[in-house]
Coordinates of C-alpha atoms in Angstrom, one line a residue:
M1 CA 0.4 0.0 0.7
K2 CA 3.4 2.7 0.9
K3 CA 4.8 1.9 -2.4
L4 CA 1.3 2.5 -4.1
L5 CA 1.3 5.0 -2.4
L6 CA 5.0 6.4 -3.1
I7 CA 4.1 5.7 -7.3
L8 CA 0.8 7.9 -7.5
S9 CA 2.7 10.1 -5.3
C10 CA 5.9 10.7 -7.9
A11 CA 3.5 10.2 -11.2
L12 CA 1.4 12.4 -9.9
S13 CA 3.9 14.9 -9.2
T14 CA 5.3 14.4 -13.0
F15 CA 2.1 14.9 -14.2
A16 CA 1.6 18.2 -12.9
V17 CA 5.7 18.5 -13.4
A18 CA 5.5 17.7 -17.3
Q19 CA 2.5 19.9 -17.2
N20 CA 4.6 23.1 -16.6
Q21 CA 6.7 23.0 -20.0
G22 CA 6.8 27.0 -20.2
S23 CA 4.2 28.0 -18.1
T24 CA 6.5 30.3 -16.1
Q25 CA 9.1 30.8 -18.9
K26 CA 10.9 34.5 -19.4
G27 CA 8.2 36.5 -21.5
K28 CA 4.5 35.1 -19.9
I29 CA 1.7 37.0 -18.1
L30 CA 0.3 35.2 -15.3
V31 CA -2.8 35.8 -13.9
E32 CA -4.5 34.9 -10.8
A33 CA -8.0 34.9 -9.1
N34 CA -8.2 34.0 -5.3
T35 CA -9.8 33.6 -2.3
T36 CA -8.0 33.8 1.0
V37 CA -8.9 33.0 5.4
G38 CA -7.7 35.3 8.0
R39 CA -8.5 37.8 10.0
F40 CA -9.9 40.6 8.2
G41 CA -11.8 43.8 9.2
E42 CA -13.0 42.9 12.5
N43 CA -12.7 45.3 15.7
K44 CA -9.9 46.3 17.7
K45 CA -9.1 44.3 19.7
N46 CA -6.5 45.4 23.0
A47 CA -4.1 42.4 24.8
A48 CA -7.1 41.3 26.9
G49 CA -9.3 40.5 24.2
Q50 CA -11.1 43.4 24.8
T51 CA -12.5 46.3 21.9
V52 CA -11.4 49.8 22.2
D53 CA -11.6 53.0 19.8
S54 CA -9.1 54.0 18.2
Q55 CA -7.0 55.0 20.7
G56 CA -7.3 52.8 22.8
N57 CA -10.4 52.8 25.4
V58 CA -12.2 49.9 25.6
T59 CA -15.8 50.5 24.2
T60 CA -19.3 48.7 23.3
N61 CA -19.0 50.5 19.8
P62 CA -19.6 47.0 17.8
I63 CA -19.4 48.6 14.5
Y64 CA -17.0 51.9 13.5
D65 CA -13.1 51.3 15.4
R66 CA -12.2 48.4 12.7
T67 CA -8.5 47.1 13.0
Y68 CA -7.0 46.1 9.3
T69 CA -4.8 42.2 10.6
N70 CA -4.0 41.9 6.3
A71 CA -4.9 43.8 2.9
D72 CA -6.8 41.8 0.9
T73 CA -6.5 41.3 -3.2
S74 CA -8.2 38.2 -3.2
I75 CA -12.1 37.2 -4.0
N76 CA -14.3 37.2 -0.3
F77 CA -17.7 36.8 0.9
A78 CA -18.1 36.7 4.7
S79 CA -21.6 38.0 7.0
N80 CA -21.7 37.1 10.5
G81 CA -24.7 38.1 12.5
D82 CA -25.1 42.0 11.5
Q83 CA -22.4 42.0 8.7
T84 CA -21.7 41.1 5.7
Q85 CA -18.1 41.8 4.3
Y86 CA -17.6 41.2 0.3
N87 CA -13.7 42.0 -1.7
L88 CA -13.3 41.6 -5.4
G89 CA -9.8 41.7 -6.3
A90 CA -7.3 40.0 -9.2
E91 CA -3.3 39.6 -10.0
V92 CA -1.1 39.3 -12.6
G93 CA 2.2 39.3 -13.0
Y94 CA 5.5 39.2 -16.1
F95 CA 7.9 36.7 -16.0
V96 CA 10.7 39.2 -15.6
I97 CA 12.8 35.8 -15.3
D98 CA 12.0 32.4 -16.4
D99 CA 10.0 31.0 -12.7
L100 CA 10.8 34.5 -11.8
A101 CA 7.6 36.8 -11.8
I102 CA 7.0 40.5 -11.3
K103 CA 3.5 41.2 -9.6
V104 CA 0.8 44.0 -8.8
G105 CA -2.8 43.5 -7.1
F106 CA -5.8 45.2 -6.4
G107 CA -8.8 45.3 -4.8
V108 CA -11.9 46.6 -3.3
G109 CA -14.4 45.4 0.0
Q110 CA -16.9 47.0 2.0
T111 CA -18.6 46.1 5.1
L112 CA -22.6 46.6 5.3
V113 CA -24.3 46.3 8.9
K114 CA -28.1 45.7 9.3
V115 CA -29.3 48.2 11.7
T116 CA -30.7 46.7 15.4
K117 CA -32.4 47.9 18.2
E118 CA -28.4 46.8 19.6
N119 CA -26.3 48.9 17.3
Q120 CA -28.8 51.5 16.3
A121 CA -27.4 54.0 18.3
Y122 CA -24.0 53.4 15.7
T123 CA -25.1 53.1 12.4
N124 CA -27.6 55.3 12.6
E125 CA -25.6 58.7 11.7
G126 CA -28.0 62.2 11.3
G127 CA -30.9 59.3 11.9
E128 CA -31.3 58.6 8.2
L129 CA -31.5 54.6 9.6
E130 CA -34.0 52.6 10.8
I131 CA -34.1 49.2 12.5
G132 CA -33.6 46.7 9.6
D133 CA -32.4 49.7 8.0
T134 CA -28.5 48.6 5.4
D135 CA -25.4 51.0 6.7
H136 CA -23.1 50.9 4.5
L137 CA -19.3 51.9 6.1
P138 CA -16.3 52.9 3.7
Y139 CA -15.1 50.9 1.3
V140 CA -11.5 49.9 2.2
F141 CA -8.8 49.8 -1.4
S142 CA -6.2 47.1 -1.0
Y143 CA -2.8 46.8 -3.0
K144 CA 0.0 44.5 -3.3
L145 CA 3.2 44.5 -5.1
A146 CA 5.5 41.4 -4.7
A147 CA 7.8 39.0 -6.2
K148 CA 8.0 35.0 -6.8
Y149 CA 9.9 32.5 -8.1
Y150 CA 8.4 29.3 -8.9
I151 CA 11.5 27.0 -7.4
L152 CA 11.1 24.0 -9.6
G153 CA 8.4 25.6 -12.0
Q154 CA 5.9 24.0 -9.3
F155 CA 6.4 25.8 -5.8
P156 CA 5.7 29.1 -5.9
L157 CA 7.8 31.6 -2.4
E158 CA 6.3 34.7 -2.8
A159 CA 7.0 38.1 -1.3
G160 CA 6.6 41.4 -1.2
F161 CA 4.4 44.0 0.1
T162 CA 0.5 45.0 0.9
G163 CA -1.1 48.0 2.4
I164 CA -4.8 49.5 2.4
T165 CA -6.2 53.0 2.7
T166 CA -9.6 53.7 4.2
R167 CA -10.9 55.7 6.5
D168 CA -12.4 55.3 10.1
E169 CA -15.4 56.1 12.3
D170 CA -14.1 59.8 12.2
D171 CA -13.9 60.1 8.7
K172 CA -10.3 60.3 8.8
N173 CA -8.1 58.8 5.9
V174 CA -6.2 54.9 7.3
N175 CA -3.0 53.6 6.0
R176 CA -2.0 50.2 7.2
A177 CA 1.0 47.9 5.1
W178 CA 2.3 44.1 5.5
L179 CA 5.2 42.8 4.7
G180 CA 4.6 39.5 3.1
F181 CA 5.6 35.6 2.9
Q182 CA 3.6 33.3 1.1
L183 CA 5.1 29.6 0.0
G184 CA 2.5 27.6 -1.5
Y185 CA 2.0 24.4 -4.4
A186 CA 0.6 24.9 -8.1
W187 CA -1.0 22.0 -9.7
F188 CA -0.6 22.4 -12.8
I189 CA -4.2 21.1 -14.8
T190 CA -2.9 22.5 -17.3
P191 CA 0.4 23.8 -19.0
N192 CA -1.7 27.4 -18.6
V193 CA -4.6 26.5 -15.7
A194 CA -1.9 26.0 -12.0
L195 CA -4.2 25.3 -9.1
E196 CA -2.7 27.2 -6.1
P197 CA -3.2 25.9 -2.3
A198 CA -0.4 28.3 -0.4
I199 CA 0.1 30.0 3.9
R200 CA 0.8 33.3 4.1
F201 CA 2.4 34.9 6.6
N202 CA 2.1 39.0 6.8
T203 CA 4.1 41.4 9.2
N204 CA 2.3 44.7 9.4
L205 CA 4.6 47.6 9.6
S206 CA 2.7 50.3 10.4
L207 CA 2.0 50.0 14.1
G208 CA 3.9 53.8 16.0
N209 CA 3.3 55.7 13.0
E210 CA 0.8 58.7 12.6
N211 CA -1.4 56.3 10.5
D212 CA -2.1 54.3 13.9
K213 CA -3.0 55.8 17.2
L214 CA -3.3 52.9 19.6
E215 CA 0.2 52.0 21.3
E216 CA 2.2 49.5 19.8
E217 CA 1.0 47.3 23.8
N218 CA -2.8 48.0 23.5
I219 CA -2.6 46.2 20.7
S220 CA -2.5 42.2 20.4
T221 CA -0.4 40.1 18.8
S222 CA -2.3 38.1 16.9
D223 CA -2.6 41.9 15.0
R224 CA 1.0 42.4 14.7
S225 CA 1.8 39.5 12.2
N226 CA -1.0 37.0 11.1
L227 CA -1.5 33.7 8.9
Q228 CA -3.6 33.0 5.8
G229 CA -4.2 30.3 4.3
V230 CA -5.0 30.8 0.1
L231 CA -6.3 29.5 -2.9
G232 CA -6.6 30.1 -5.5
F233 CA -6.3 29.8 -9.9
S234 CA -3.3 31.7 -11.5
F235 CA -3.9 31.3 -15.4
F236 CA -0.3 31.5 -18.1
F237 CA -0.7 33.7 -21.2

């Protein structure tokens, strides 16, 4: 049984490599459509796990005091209670040499909040919204600049910068940036299409700068760095 599994594994690996012949050559164009699993746009938390406002004070405001633990250039949709989040994004790259592509990515997302008796005081600015209405939070724009190298043509290793720009509860600009590293596996379904599962690690570059009013000690460890699961399709032209 073990021999059979080993033979199958080798055969599948050989098939994937064979399918990749020429896909990552210099001059090729890479287009990616991904989805991610990870924390994005949640309420701000301190080290004790309490929800805090932009000054680090404990608050009961469940809506507008947000933290952003990574940018999102993927396609996502999530719903939890009275909040619904969606994001649309894509990435494109160019192979400057064999197996090495320089990539850029863009995404836009938003959180929609259904007005309830519990959150009406926070969502009902100007008295225009009634219980049952939907409040639209500011758009979050994400971007990425990265280099992606296909080890042996089959194991994509990526390093790059990501960031977001949006507005906070006081209608002030919010900018965040992260440095990320990603390692995955490219399963070439055809020479021009690959399914790529991956794991990504992000570390926050914005803590302590003028864009982040929270003191660093008031931000939980998970906000300083985090892991994401990534699954998507890559197209080679």
